[in-house]
PDB file of C-alpha atoms in Angstrom:
ATOM      1  CA  MET C  67      -7.918  -9.623 -25.834  1.00 41.00           C
ATOM      2  CA  THR C  68      -6.277 -13.114 -25.906  1.00 40.00           C
ATOM      3  CA  ALA C  69      -4.139 -15.174 -23.606  1.00 39.00           C
ATOM      4  CA  PRO C  70      -2.386 -18.549 -23.828  1.00 37.00           C
ATOM      5  CA  SER C  71      -4.745 -21.536 -22.964  1.00 37.00           C
ATOM      6  CA  ALA C  72      -4.347 -23.427 -19.750  1.00 36.00           C
ATOM      7  CA  ASN C  73      -2.862 -26.553 -21.551  1.00 33.00           C
ATOM      8  CA  PRO C  74      -0.449 -28.646 -19.808  1.00 32.00           C
ATOM      9  CA  ALA C  75       0.938 -29.685 -23.016  1.00 28.00           C
ATOM     10  CA  THR C  76       2.284 -26.230 -23.963  1.00 31.00           C
ATOM     11  CA  GLY C  77       3.508 -25.515 -20.431  1.00 36.00           C
ATOM     12  CA  PHE C  78       1.158 -22.434 -20.241  1.00 38.00           C
ATOM     13  CA  GLY C  79      -0.729 -22.171 -16.883  1.00 44.00           C
ATOM     14  CA  ALA C  80       0.084 -26.000 -16.113  1.00 47.00           C
ATOM     15  CA  HIS C  81       0.837 -25.174 -12.489  1.00 55.00           C
ATOM     16  CA  THR C  82      -2.477 -23.086 -11.894  1.00 70.00           C
ATOM     17  CA  PRO C  83      -5.672 -24.931 -10.757  1.00 87.00           C
ATOM     18  CA  SER C  84      -8.963 -23.871 -12.245  1.00 93.00           C
ATOM     19  CA  ALA C  85     -10.271 -22.518  -8.819  1.00 95.00           C
ATOM     20  CA  PRO C  86      -7.218 -21.230  -6.845  1.00 96.00           C
ATOM     21  CA  ALA C  87      -7.924 -20.011  -3.177  1.00 95.00           C
ATOM     22  CA  LEU C  88      -6.340 -16.676  -3.927  1.00 96.00           C
ATOM     23  CA  ALA C  89      -5.343 -14.669  -6.844  1.00 98.00           C
ATOM     24  CA  LEU C  90      -2.804 -11.477  -6.285  1.00 98.00           C
ATOM     25  CA  LEU C  91      -3.575  -8.369  -8.298  1.00 98.00           C
ATOM     26  CA  LEU C  92      -0.477  -6.124  -7.494  1.00 98.00           C
ATOM     27  CA  ASP C  93       0.425  -2.622  -8.186  1.00 98.00           C
ATOM     28  CA  VAL C  94       4.383  -2.509  -8.954  1.00 97.00           C
ATOM     29  CA  ASP C  95       5.766   0.936  -7.783  1.00 94.00           C
ATOM     30  CA  GLY C  96       5.443   1.026  -4.053  1.00 95.00           C
ATOM     31  CA  PRO C  97       4.240  -2.539  -3.146  1.00 97.00           C
ATOM     32  CA  VAL C  98       6.743  -4.559  -5.333  1.00 98.00           C
ATOM     33  CA  ALA C  99       9.390  -2.092  -6.550  1.00 97.00           C
ATOM     34  CA  SER C 100      11.076   0.708  -4.158  1.00 95.00           C
ATOM     35  CA  PRO C 101       9.920   4.079  -4.980  1.00 90.00           C
ATOM     36  CA  VAL C 102      13.382   5.096  -3.985  1.00 90.00           C
ATOM     37  CA  THR C 103      15.651   2.748  -5.976  1.00 93.00           C
ATOM     38  CA  ARG C 104      12.915   1.347  -8.536  1.00 92.00           C
ATOM     39  CA  ASP C 105      14.151  -2.205  -8.322  1.00 94.00           C
ATOM     40  CA  VAL C 106      12.803  -5.081  -6.561  1.00 98.00           C
ATOM     41  CA  LYS C 107      14.127  -6.693  -3.376  1.00 97.00           C
ATOM     42  CA  PRO C 108      15.437 -10.593  -3.890  1.00 98.00           C
ATOM     43  CA  GLU C 109      12.900 -11.843  -1.199  1.00 98.00           C
ATOM     44  CA  ILE C 110       9.957 -10.221  -3.064  1.00 98.00           C
ATOM     45  CA  ILE C 111      10.966 -12.103  -6.202  1.00 98.00           C
ATOM     46  CA  ALA C 112      11.555 -15.340  -4.408  1.00 98.00           C
ATOM     47  CA  ASP C 113       7.933 -15.187  -2.717  1.00 98.00           C
ATOM     48  CA  LEU C 114       6.442 -14.167  -6.047  1.00 98.00           C
ATOM     49  CA  VAL C 115       8.000 -17.238  -7.697  1.00 97.00           C
ATOM     50  CA  ALA C 116       7.067 -19.315  -4.815  1.00 96.00           C
ATOM     51  CA  LEU C 117       3.409 -18.400  -4.811  1.00 97.00           C
ATOM     52  CA  ALA C 118       2.930 -18.506  -8.600  1.00 96.00           C
ATOM     53  CA  ASN C 119       4.576 -22.092  -8.372  1.00 94.00           C
ATOM     54  CA  ALA C 120       2.077 -23.106  -5.676  1.00 94.00           C
ATOM     55  CA  GLY C 121      -0.782 -22.225  -8.152  1.00 94.00           C
ATOM     56  CA  ILE C 122      -1.589 -18.679  -6.849  1.00 97.00           C
ATOM     57  CA  PRO C 123      -2.216 -16.469  -9.858  1.00 98.00           C
ATOM     58  CA  VAL C 124       0.207 -13.519  -9.768  1.00 98.00           C
ATOM     59  CA  ILE C 125      -0.818 -10.480 -11.932  1.00 98.00           C
ATOM     60  CA  PHE C 126       0.750  -7.166 -12.217  1.00 98.00           C
ATOM     61  CA  ASN C 127      -1.407  -4.119 -12.486  1.00 98.00           C
ATOM     62  CA  THR C 128       0.554  -1.039 -13.120  1.00 97.00           C
ATOM     63  CA  GLY C 129       1.109   2.145 -14.669  1.00 95.00           C
ATOM     64  CA  ARG C 130       4.672   1.058 -15.633  1.00 96.00           C
ATOM     65  CA  SER C 131       5.534   0.102 -19.030  1.00 97.00           C
ATOM     66  CA  ASP C 132       6.022  -3.444 -20.254  1.00 98.00           C
ATOM     67  CA  ALA C 133       9.863  -2.744 -20.631  1.00 98.00           C
ATOM     68  CA  PHE C 134       9.887  -1.833 -16.873  1.00 97.00           C
ATOM     69  CA  ILE C 135       8.114  -5.157 -16.033  1.00 98.00           C
ATOM     70  CA  ARG C 136      10.365  -7.353 -18.239  1.00 98.00           C
ATOM     71  CA  GLU C 137      13.465  -5.782 -16.702  1.00 98.00           C
ATOM     72  CA  GLN C 138      12.794  -5.335 -12.967  1.00 97.00           C
ATOM     73  CA  VAL C 139      10.281  -8.217 -12.318  1.00 98.00           C
ATOM     74  CA  MET C 140      10.111 -10.700 -15.121  1.00 98.00           C
ATOM     75  CA  ALA C 141      14.109 -11.302 -15.627  1.00 98.00           C
ATOM     76  CA  PRO C 142      14.669 -11.548 -11.782  1.00 98.00           C
ATOM     77  CA  MET C 143      11.829 -14.046 -11.560  1.00 98.00           C
ATOM     78  CA  ILE C 144      13.078 -16.124 -14.330  1.00 98.00           C
ATOM     79  CA  ALA C 145      16.729 -15.961 -12.726  1.00 98.00           C
ATOM     80  CA  ALA C 146      15.166 -17.163  -9.480  1.00 97.00           C
ATOM     81  CA  GLY C 147      14.065 -20.142 -11.023  1.00 95.00           C
ATOM     82  CA  MET C 148      10.420 -19.641 -12.100  1.00 95.00           C
ATOM     83  CA  PRO C 149       9.109 -23.155 -13.080  1.00 92.00           C
ATOM     84  CA  GLY C 150       8.303 -23.687 -16.840  1.00 90.00           C
ATOM     85  CA  GLY C 151       4.753 -24.283 -16.342  1.00 87.00           C
ATOM     86  CA  THR C 152       3.971 -20.896 -14.749  1.00 94.00           C
ATOM     87  CA  LEU C 153       2.392 -18.094 -16.585  1.00 96.00           C
ATOM     88  CA  ILE C 154       2.459 -14.487 -15.209  1.00 98.00           C
ATOM     89  CA  HIS C 155       0.311 -11.695 -16.390  1.00 98.00           C
ATOM     90  CA  ALA C 156       1.273  -8.217 -16.562  1.00 98.00           C
ATOM     91  CA  ILE C 157      -1.205  -5.520 -17.136  1.00 98.00           C
ATOM     92  CA  CYS C 158       0.873  -2.246 -17.962  1.00 98.00           C
ATOM     93  CA  GLU C 159      -0.036   1.637 -18.425  1.00 98.00           C
ATOM     94  CA  LYS C 160      -3.241   1.178 -16.432  1.00 97.00           C
ATOM     95  CA  GLY C 161      -4.713  -1.303 -18.934  1.00 98.00           C
ATOM     96  CA  ALA C 162      -3.627   0.174 -22.196  1.00 98.00           C
ATOM     97  CA  VAL C 163      -0.892  -2.534 -22.713  1.00 98.00           C
ATOM     98  CA  TRP C 164      -0.684  -6.230 -21.552  1.00 98.00           C
ATOM     99  CA  PHE C 165       1.437  -9.301 -21.883  1.00 98.00           C
ATOM    100  CA  SER C 166       2.033 -12.679 -20.331  1.00 98.00           C
ATOM    101  CA  TYR C 167       5.451 -14.471 -19.674  1.00 98.00           C
ATOM    102  CA  THR C 168       6.806 -17.655 -18.786  1.00 97.00           C
ATOM    103  CA  ALA C 169      10.312 -18.907 -17.854  1.00 97.00           C
ATOM    104  CA  ALA C 170      10.901 -19.001 -21.597  1.00 97.00           C
ATOM    105  CA  GLY C 171      10.268 -15.203 -21.576  1.00 97.00           C
ATOM    106  CA  PRO C 172       7.548 -12.623 -22.788  1.00 98.00           C
ATOM    107  CA  GLY C 173       4.783 -13.435 -25.072  1.00 98.00           C
ATOM    108  CA  PRO C 174       3.243 -10.771 -27.618  1.00 98.00           C
ATOM    109  CA  ILE C 175       2.664  -7.253 -26.599  1.00 98.00           C
ATOM    110  CA  HIS C 176      -1.035  -6.188 -26.900  1.00 98.00           C
ATOM    111  CA  VAL C 177      -1.877  -2.342 -27.095  1.00 98.00           C
ATOM    112  CA  ASP C 178      -5.016  -0.896 -27.274  1.00 97.00           C
ATOM    113  CA  HIS C 179      -4.250   2.272 -29.570  1.00 97.00           C
ATOM    114  CA  GLU C 180      -7.693   3.703 -29.054  1.00 97.00           C
ATOM    115  CA  LEU C 181      -6.463   4.615 -25.641  1.00 97.00           C
ATOM    116  CA  ALA C 182      -2.998   6.163 -26.591  1.00 97.00           C
ATOM    117  CA  VAL C 183      -2.227   9.805 -26.057  1.00 98.00           C
ATOM    118  CA  PRO C 184      -1.793  11.591 -29.511  1.00 97.00           C
ATOM    119  CA  ALA C 185       1.767  11.341 -30.634  1.00 97.00           C
ATOM    120  CA  ALA C 186       2.234  15.037 -31.381  1.00 98.00           C
ATOM    121  CA  TYR C 187       1.297  15.912 -27.766  1.00 98.00           C
ATOM    122  CA  GLY C 188       3.936  13.284 -26.445  1.00 98.00           C
ATOM    123  CA  ASP C 189       6.416  14.822 -28.796  1.00 98.00           C
ATOM    124  CA  ASP C 190       5.686  18.229 -27.320  1.00 98.00           C
ATOM    125  CA  ILE C 191       6.155  17.048 -23.847  1.00 98.00           C
ATOM    126  CA  ARG C 192       9.336  15.240 -24.664  1.00 98.00           C
ATOM    127  CA  ARG C 193      10.797  18.877 -25.975  1.00 98.00           C
ATOM    128  CA  MET C 194       9.320  20.635 -22.733  1.00 98.00           C
ATOM    129  CA  VAL C 195      11.140  18.211 -20.554  1.00 98.00           C
ATOM    130  CA  ALA C 196      14.425  18.381 -22.527  1.00 98.00           C
ATOM    131  CA  GLU C 197      14.323  22.145 -22.548  1.00 98.00           C
ATOM    132  CA  ASP C 198      13.065  23.074 -19.026  1.00 98.00           C
ATOM    133  CA  TYR C 199      12.802  20.083 -16.609  1.00 98.00           C
ATOM    134  CA  ALA C 200      15.822  17.790 -17.570  1.00 98.00           C
ATOM    135  CA  SER C 201      17.492  18.381 -14.182  1.00 98.00           C
ATOM    136  CA  HIS C 202      14.647  17.029 -12.218  1.00 98.00           C
ATOM    137  CA  MET C 203      12.811  14.574 -14.404  1.00 98.00           C
ATOM    138  CA  PHE C 204      13.209  12.358 -17.454  1.00 98.00           C
ATOM    139  CA  PHE C 205      10.723  11.491 -20.383  1.00 98.00           C
ATOM    140  CA  ASP C 206       9.750   7.710 -20.136  1.00 98.00           C
ATOM    141  CA  GLU C 207      10.527   6.585 -23.737  1.00 98.00           C
ATOM    142  CA  THR C 208       9.238   2.962 -23.146  1.00 98.00           C
ATOM    143  CA  LYS C 209       5.638   3.860 -22.880  1.00 98.00           C
ATOM    144  CA  ARG C 210       3.302   2.745 -25.663  1.00 98.00           C
ATOM    145  CA  ALA C 211       0.021   4.557 -24.973  1.00 98.00           C
ATOM    146  CA  MET C 212       0.543   6.938 -21.946  1.00 98.00           C
ATOM    147  CA  VAL C 213       2.951   9.902 -21.772  1.00 98.00           C
ATOM    148  CA  SER C 214       5.009   9.671 -18.599  1.00 98.00           C
ATOM    149  CA  VAL C 215       7.710  11.750 -16.883  1.00 98.00           C
ATOM    150  CA  GLU C 216       9.749  10.425 -14.041  1.00 97.00           C
ATOM    151  CA  GLN C 217      12.008  11.832 -11.266  1.00 98.00           C
ATOM    152  CA  HIS C 218      15.694  11.391 -11.534  1.00 97.00           C
ATOM    153  CA  ILE C 219      16.497   9.004  -8.623  1.00 96.00           C
ATOM    154  CA  GLU C 220      19.377  11.520  -7.395  1.00 96.00           C
ATOM    155  CA  VAL C 221      16.860  14.225  -7.110  1.00 97.00           C
ATOM    156  CA  PRO C 222      15.453  14.760  -3.579  1.00 96.00           C
ATOM    157  CA  SER C 223      11.734  14.055  -3.404  1.00 96.00           C
ATOM    158  CA  SER C 224      10.961  17.624  -2.037  1.00 97.00           C
ATOM    159  CA  GLU C 225      12.607  19.324  -4.930  1.00 98.00           C
ATOM    160  CA  TYR C 226      11.041  16.853  -7.563  1.00 98.00           C
ATOM    161  CA  LEU C 227       7.553  17.374  -6.074  1.00 97.00           C
ATOM    162  CA  ALA C 228       7.859  21.237  -6.329  1.00 98.00           C
ATOM    163  CA  GLU C 229       9.303  21.035  -9.947  1.00 98.00           C
ATOM    164  CA  GLN C 230       6.482  18.522 -10.772  1.00 98.00           C
ATOM    165  CA  LYS C 231       3.668  21.254  -9.982  1.00 97.00           C
ATOM    166  CA  LEU C 232       5.291  23.369 -12.567  1.00 98.00           C
ATOM    167  CA  PHE C 233       5.508  20.609 -15.134  1.00 98.00           C
ATOM    168  CA  ASP C 234       2.032  19.661 -14.502  1.00 98.00           C
ATOM    169  CA  ALA C 235       0.584  23.079 -15.114  1.00 97.00           C
ATOM    170  CA  GLU C 236       2.394  23.391 -18.307  1.00 98.00           C
ATOM    171  CA  ALA C 237       1.233  19.973 -19.309  1.00 97.00           C
ATOM    172  CA  LEU C 238      -2.299  20.968 -18.491  1.00 96.00           C
ATOM    173  CA  GLU C 239      -1.917  24.149 -20.528  1.00 96.00           C
ATOM    174  CA  LEU C 240      -0.636  22.427 -23.490  1.00 97.00           C
ATOM    175  CA  MET C 241      -3.564  19.752 -23.535  1.00 96.00           C
ATOM    176  CA  GLU C 242      -5.985  22.631 -23.570  1.00 94.00           C
ATOM    177  CA  ARG C 243      -4.090  24.256 -26.390  1.00 96.00           C
ATOM    178  CA  TYR C 244      -4.660  21.121 -28.249  1.00 96.00           C
ATOM    179  CA  GLY C 245      -8.554  21.346 -27.547  1.00 96.00           C
ATOM    180  CA  PHE C 246      -8.742  18.362 -25.394  1.00 96.00           C
ATOM    181  CA  GLY C 247     -10.592  18.185 -22.067  1.00 96.00           C
ATOM    182  CA  VAL C 248      -8.419  17.542 -19.203  1.00 97.00           C
ATOM    183  CA  VAL C 249      -8.454  16.822 -15.554  1.00 95.00           C
ATOM    184  CA  ARG C 250      -5.772  16.754 -12.783  1.00 93.00           C
ATOM    185  CA  LEU C 251      -6.868  16.130  -9.394  1.00 89.00           C
ATOM    186  CA  GLU C 252      -9.576  18.703  -8.600  1.00 86.00           C
ATOM    187  CA  HIS C 253      -8.642  20.748 -11.781  1.00 90.00           C
ATOM    188  CA  HIS C 254     -11.283  20.014 -14.460  1.00 92.00           C
ATOM    189  CA  ALA C 255     -11.235  21.827 -17.842  1.00 92.00           C
ATOM    190  CA  PRO C 256     -13.588  20.232 -20.386  1.00 92.00           C
ATOM    191  CA  ASN C 257     -13.285  20.572 -24.150  1.00 87.00           C
ATOM    192  CA  SER C 258     -15.774  22.370 -26.185  1.00 88.00           C
ATOM    193  CA  ASP C 259     -18.236  19.499 -26.059  1.00 87.00           C
ATOM    194  CA  ASP C 260     -17.864  19.784 -22.187  1.00 91.00           C
ATOM    195  CA  GLU C 261     -16.168  16.586 -22.076  1.00 93.00           C
ATOM    196  CA  ILE C 262     -12.949  15.124 -20.268  1.00 96.00           C
ATOM    197  CA  ASP C 263     -10.489  13.313 -22.713  1.00 96.00           C
ATOM    198  CA  TYR C 264      -7.166  12.865 -20.616  1.00 97.00           C
ATOM    199  CA  ARG C 265      -5.893  13.027 -17.115  1.00 96.00           C
ATOM    200  CA  VAL C 266      -2.720  14.429 -15.830  1.00 97.00           C
ATOM    201  CA  ASP C 267      -2.090  11.954 -12.956  1.00 94.00           C
ATOM    202  CA  PRO C 268       0.573  12.949 -10.450  1.00 94.00           C
ATOM    203  CA  THR C 269       2.411  10.148  -8.441  1.00 90.00           C
ATOM    204  CA  ILE C 270       5.241  10.868  -5.796  1.00 91.00           C
ATOM    205  CA  ILE C 271       7.856   9.953  -8.350  1.00 94.00           C
ATOM    206  CA  SER C 272       6.242  10.566 -11.717  1.00 96.00           C
ATOM    207  CA  THR C 273       3.358  12.197 -13.742  1.00 97.00           C
ATOM    208  CA  ASP C 274       1.396  10.251 -16.210  1.00 96.00           C
ATOM    209  CA  ILE C 275      -0.779  11.788 -18.907  1.00 98.00           C
ATOM    210  CA  GLU C 276      -3.220   9.322 -20.066  1.00 97.00           C
ATOM    211  CA  SER C 277      -6.843   8.679 -21.308  1.00 98.00           C
ATOM    212  CA  VAL C 278      -9.390   8.972 -18.769  1.00 97.00           C
ATOM    213  CA  ARG C 279     -10.491   5.365 -19.703  1.00 97.00           C
ATOM    214  CA  LEU C 280      -7.442   3.988 -18.167  1.00 97.00           C
ATOM    215  CA  GLY C 281      -7.191   3.068 -14.547  1.00 96.00           C
ATOM    216  CA  LYS C 282      -6.614   0.286 -12.096  1.00 98.00           C
ATOM    217  CA  ASP C 283     -10.431  -0.782 -12.782  1.00 98.00           C
ATOM    218  CA  LEU C 284      -9.706  -1.499 -16.259  1.00 98.00           C
ATOM    219  CA  GLY C 285      -6.638  -3.408 -15.311  1.00 98.00           C
ATOM    220  CA  ALA C 286      -8.638  -5.490 -12.870  1.00 98.00           C
ATOM    221  CA  SER C 287     -11.269  -6.213 -15.760  1.00 98.00           C
ATOM    222  CA  ARG C 288      -8.392  -7.369 -18.006  1.00 98.00           C
ATOM    223  CA  ALA C 289      -6.857  -9.516 -15.306  1.00 98.00           C
ATOM    224  CA  VAL C 290     -10.355 -11.298 -14.867  1.00 98.00           C
ATOM    225  CA  GLU C 291     -10.539 -11.780 -18.597  1.00 98.00           C
ATOM    226  CA  LEU C 292      -6.959 -13.226 -18.774  1.00 98.00           C
ATOM    227  CA  LEU C 293      -7.603 -15.693 -16.004  1.00 98.00           C
ATOM    228  CA  ALA C 294     -10.770 -16.685 -17.681  1.00 97.00           C
ATOM    229  CA  ALA C 295      -9.159 -17.508 -20.962  1.00 96.00           C
ATOM    230  CA  GLN C 296      -7.243 -19.966 -19.086  1.00 96.00           C
ATOM    231  CA  GLY C 297     -10.334 -21.394 -17.603  1.00 97.00           C
ATOM    232  CA  ILE C 298      -9.351 -20.039 -14.147  1.00 97.00           C
ATOM    233  CA  THR C 299     -11.863 -18.286 -11.519  1.00 97.00           C
ATOM    234  CA  PRO C 300     -10.123 -17.600  -8.349  1.00 98.00           C
ATOM    235  CA  GLN C 301     -12.202 -17.965  -5.104  1.00 97.00           C
ATOM    236  CA  ALA C 302     -10.789 -14.761  -3.709  1.00 98.00           C
ATOM    237  CA  TRP C 303      -8.575 -11.832  -4.520  1.00 98.00           C
ATOM    238  CA  ARG C 304      -5.907  -9.884  -2.877  1.00 98.00           C
ATOM    239  CA  THR C 305      -5.301  -6.490  -4.335  1.00 98.00           C
ATOM    240  CA  VAL C 306      -2.161  -4.426  -3.193  1.00 98.00           C
ATOM    241  CA  GLY C 307      -1.313  -0.847  -3.913  1.00 97.00           C
ATOM    242  CA  ASP C 308       0.162   2.351  -2.541  1.00 95.00           C
ATOM    243  CA  SER C 309      -2.294   5.055  -3.543  1.00 92.00           C
ATOM    244  CA  ARG C 310      -5.933   6.016  -3.339  1.00 92.00           C
ATOM    245  CA  THR C 311      -6.301   5.347  -7.083  1.00 93.00           C
ATOM    246  CA  ASP C 312      -5.099   1.741  -6.501  1.00 96.00           C
ATOM    247  CA  TYR C 313      -8.456   1.066  -4.629  1.00 98.00           C
ATOM    248  CA  ALA C 314     -10.069   1.004  -7.915  1.00 97.00           C
ATOM    249  CA  MET C 315      -8.901  -2.591  -8.481  1.00 98.00           C
ATOM    250  CA  ALA C 316     -10.657  -3.799  -5.387  1.00 98.00           C
ATOM    251  CA  ASP C 317     -13.798  -1.456  -6.084  1.00 98.00           C
ATOM    252  CA  TRP C 318     -14.075  -3.233  -9.494  1.00 98.00           C
ATOM    253  CA  LEU C 319     -13.581  -6.699  -8.321  1.00 98.00           C
ATOM    254  CA  HIS C 320     -16.216  -6.178  -5.430  1.00 98.00           C
ATOM    255  CA  HIS C 321     -18.717  -4.509  -7.856  1.00 98.00           C
ATOM    256  CA  ASN C 322     -18.484  -7.664 -10.026  1.00 98.00           C
ATOM    257  CA  ASP C 323     -19.026 -10.018  -7.004  1.00 98.00           C
ATOM    258  CA  HIS C 324     -15.555 -11.083  -6.633  1.00 98.00           C
ATOM    259  CA  PRO C 325     -14.481 -11.573  -3.079  1.00 98.00           C
ATOM    260  CA  VAL C 326     -11.589  -9.097  -2.371  1.00 98.00           C
ATOM    261  CA  LYS C 327      -9.600  -7.732   0.408  1.00 98.00           C
ATOM    262  CA  HIS C 328      -7.343  -4.659  -0.357  1.00 98.00           C
ATOM    263  CA  VAL C 329      -3.777  -4.094   0.939  1.00 98.00           C
ATOM    264  CA  ASP C 330      -2.548  -0.455   1.263  1.00 98.00           C
ATOM    265  CA  VAL C 331       1.080  -0.264   1.717  1.00 98.00           C
ATOM    266  CA  ARG C 332       1.009   3.562   2.157  1.00 96.00           C
ATOM    267  CA  PRO C 333      -2.100   4.162   4.297  1.00 96.00           C
ATOM    268  CA  ALA C 334      -1.085   7.707   5.357  1.00 91.00           C
ATOM    269  CA  ASP C 335      -3.026   9.044   2.306  1.00 86.00           C
ATOM    270  CA  GLY C 336      -6.226   7.855   4.294  1.00 90.00           C
ATOM    271  CA  VAL C 337      -8.033   4.846   4.309  1.00 95.00           C
ATOM    272  CA  PRO C 338     -11.317   5.445   2.808  1.00 96.00           C
ATOM    273  CA  ALA C 339     -14.417   3.688   4.016  1.00 97.00           C
ATOM    274  CA  LYS C 340     -14.971   0.525   1.729  1.00 98.00           C
ATOM    275  CA  PRO C 341     -17.663  -2.412   1.537  1.00 98.00           C
ATOM    276  CA  TYR C 342     -14.570  -4.726   1.577  1.00 98.00           C
ATOM    277  CA  ASP C 343     -11.787  -5.194   4.080  1.00 98.00           C
ATOM    278  CA  VAL C 344      -8.649  -2.951   3.849  1.00 98.00           C
ATOM    279  CA  LEU C 345      -5.461  -4.378   5.420  1.00 98.00           C
ATOM    280  CA  THR C 346      -2.196  -2.546   6.345  1.00 98.00           C
ATOM    281  CA  ALA C 347       1.077  -3.705   7.777  1.00 97.00           C
ATOM    282  CA  VAL C 348      -0.682  -3.060  11.142  1.00 97.00           C
ATOM    283  CA  ASP C 349      -2.957  -6.016  10.504  1.00 97.00           C
ATOM    284  CA  LEU C 350       0.399  -7.945  10.417  1.00 97.00           C
ATOM    285  CA  GLY C 351       1.444  -6.727  13.843  1.00 97.00           C
ATOM    286  CA  MET C 352       3.987  -4.548  12.302  1.00 97.00           C
ATOM    287  CA  PRO C 353       4.497  -0.618  13.099  1.00 96.00           C
ATOM    288  CA  GLU C 354       2.661   1.940  11.100  1.00 94.00           C
ATOM    289  CA  THR C 355       5.992   3.001   9.742  1.00 96.00           C
ATOM    290  CA  VAL C 356       6.284  -0.206   7.542  1.00 97.00           C
ATOM    291  CA  ILE C 357       5.218   1.006   4.127  1.00 97.00           C
ATOM    292  CA  HIS C 358       5.913   0.542   0.567  1.00 97.00           C
ATOM    293  CA  ASP C 359       7.802  -2.436  -0.635  1.00 97.00           C
ATOM    294  CA  ASP C 360       8.593  -3.365   3.122  1.00 98.00           C
ATOM    295  CA  ALA C 361       4.943  -3.804   3.710  1.00 98.00           C
ATOM    296  CA  GLY C 362       4.654  -5.451   0.335  1.00 98.00           C
ATOM    297  CA  ALA C 363       7.313  -7.992   1.134  1.00 98.00           C
ATOM    298  CA  ALA C 364       5.648  -8.659   4.541  1.00 98.00           C
ATOM    299  CA  PHE C 365       2.231  -9.412   2.998  1.00 98.00           C
ATOM    300  CA  LEU C 366       3.803 -11.704   0.269  1.00 98.00           C
ATOM    301  CA  SER C 367       5.697 -13.469   2.998  1.00 97.00           C
ATOM    302  CA  SER C 368       2.586 -13.979   5.137  1.00 97.00           C
ATOM    303  CA  TRP C 369       0.824 -15.355   2.290  1.00 97.00           C
ATOM    304  CA  ARG C 370       3.593 -17.811   1.442  1.00 96.00           C
ATOM    305  CA  GLN C 371       3.766 -18.886   4.949  1.00 94.00           C
ATOM    306  CA  ALA C 372      -0.074 -19.449   4.999  1.00 93.00           C
ATOM    307  CA  LEU C 373       0.334 -21.808   2.090  1.00 87.00           C
ATOM    308  CA  PHE C 374       3.554 -23.778   3.225  1.00 84.00           C
ATOM    309  CA  GLY C 375       3.471 -23.248   7.011  1.00 70.00           C
TER     310      GLY C 375
END
């Protein structure tokens, strides 16, 4: 994995000190982008730009595609006046795809093809969605390594989640017909070598079908490598997510001796016991009902205020 060097002459990383007080590792769906509208509030964009301009590394660690990040996050940040010397990293598809961008636009897209779902399986899922599930969900054509389907915005959540269970069951059955070992939540179906190859991972708005080697921990590892390639070692990290799987970011950082606190913007799933601090909107003096991008916006604003007063 390569990243542009921190060289002021090129403009890459010119605004980021070598040992910033904080680095942000952000899930996108939930903390940054609304799970209802899928877009990002202008105030979140403004705070992301301000924090990055102040020398705080901002890194996205998401299951989303690079196309989604370019359209919903990168373009608004550039339009909001992101300075030319600011470099943002985006780790997509849970670590399988990554790229960096500046005010001039995106750099090269990197794909770990060894972590990709077989194309033939993806083709079968595309046909399955078109024939049986198109009224509730769509096939995400922008993914390069994962296979993902997503809820149509106009479909009520309760209806989608009921249909999702049927889709997931078919996706599992198809994976087993291909001879691959597969897991979905508590369901484990190893292959003939008693191994698990792929994961069917449901969220509140989508299902991702992916290599079991992908995850937010892989994204955290790539984030540290990308900053190290710039000569940057943050003094502490803040990870932000909206699901239990997002804790893997902080787990990996803590295990590798990086000081970290995790922000959970949807703690109704249950806050697990962790050896690091876990924060919710309540810690900002806000009601428990403040979740998703409302909570994400509150934390970004609090960090911005801590910097600028």
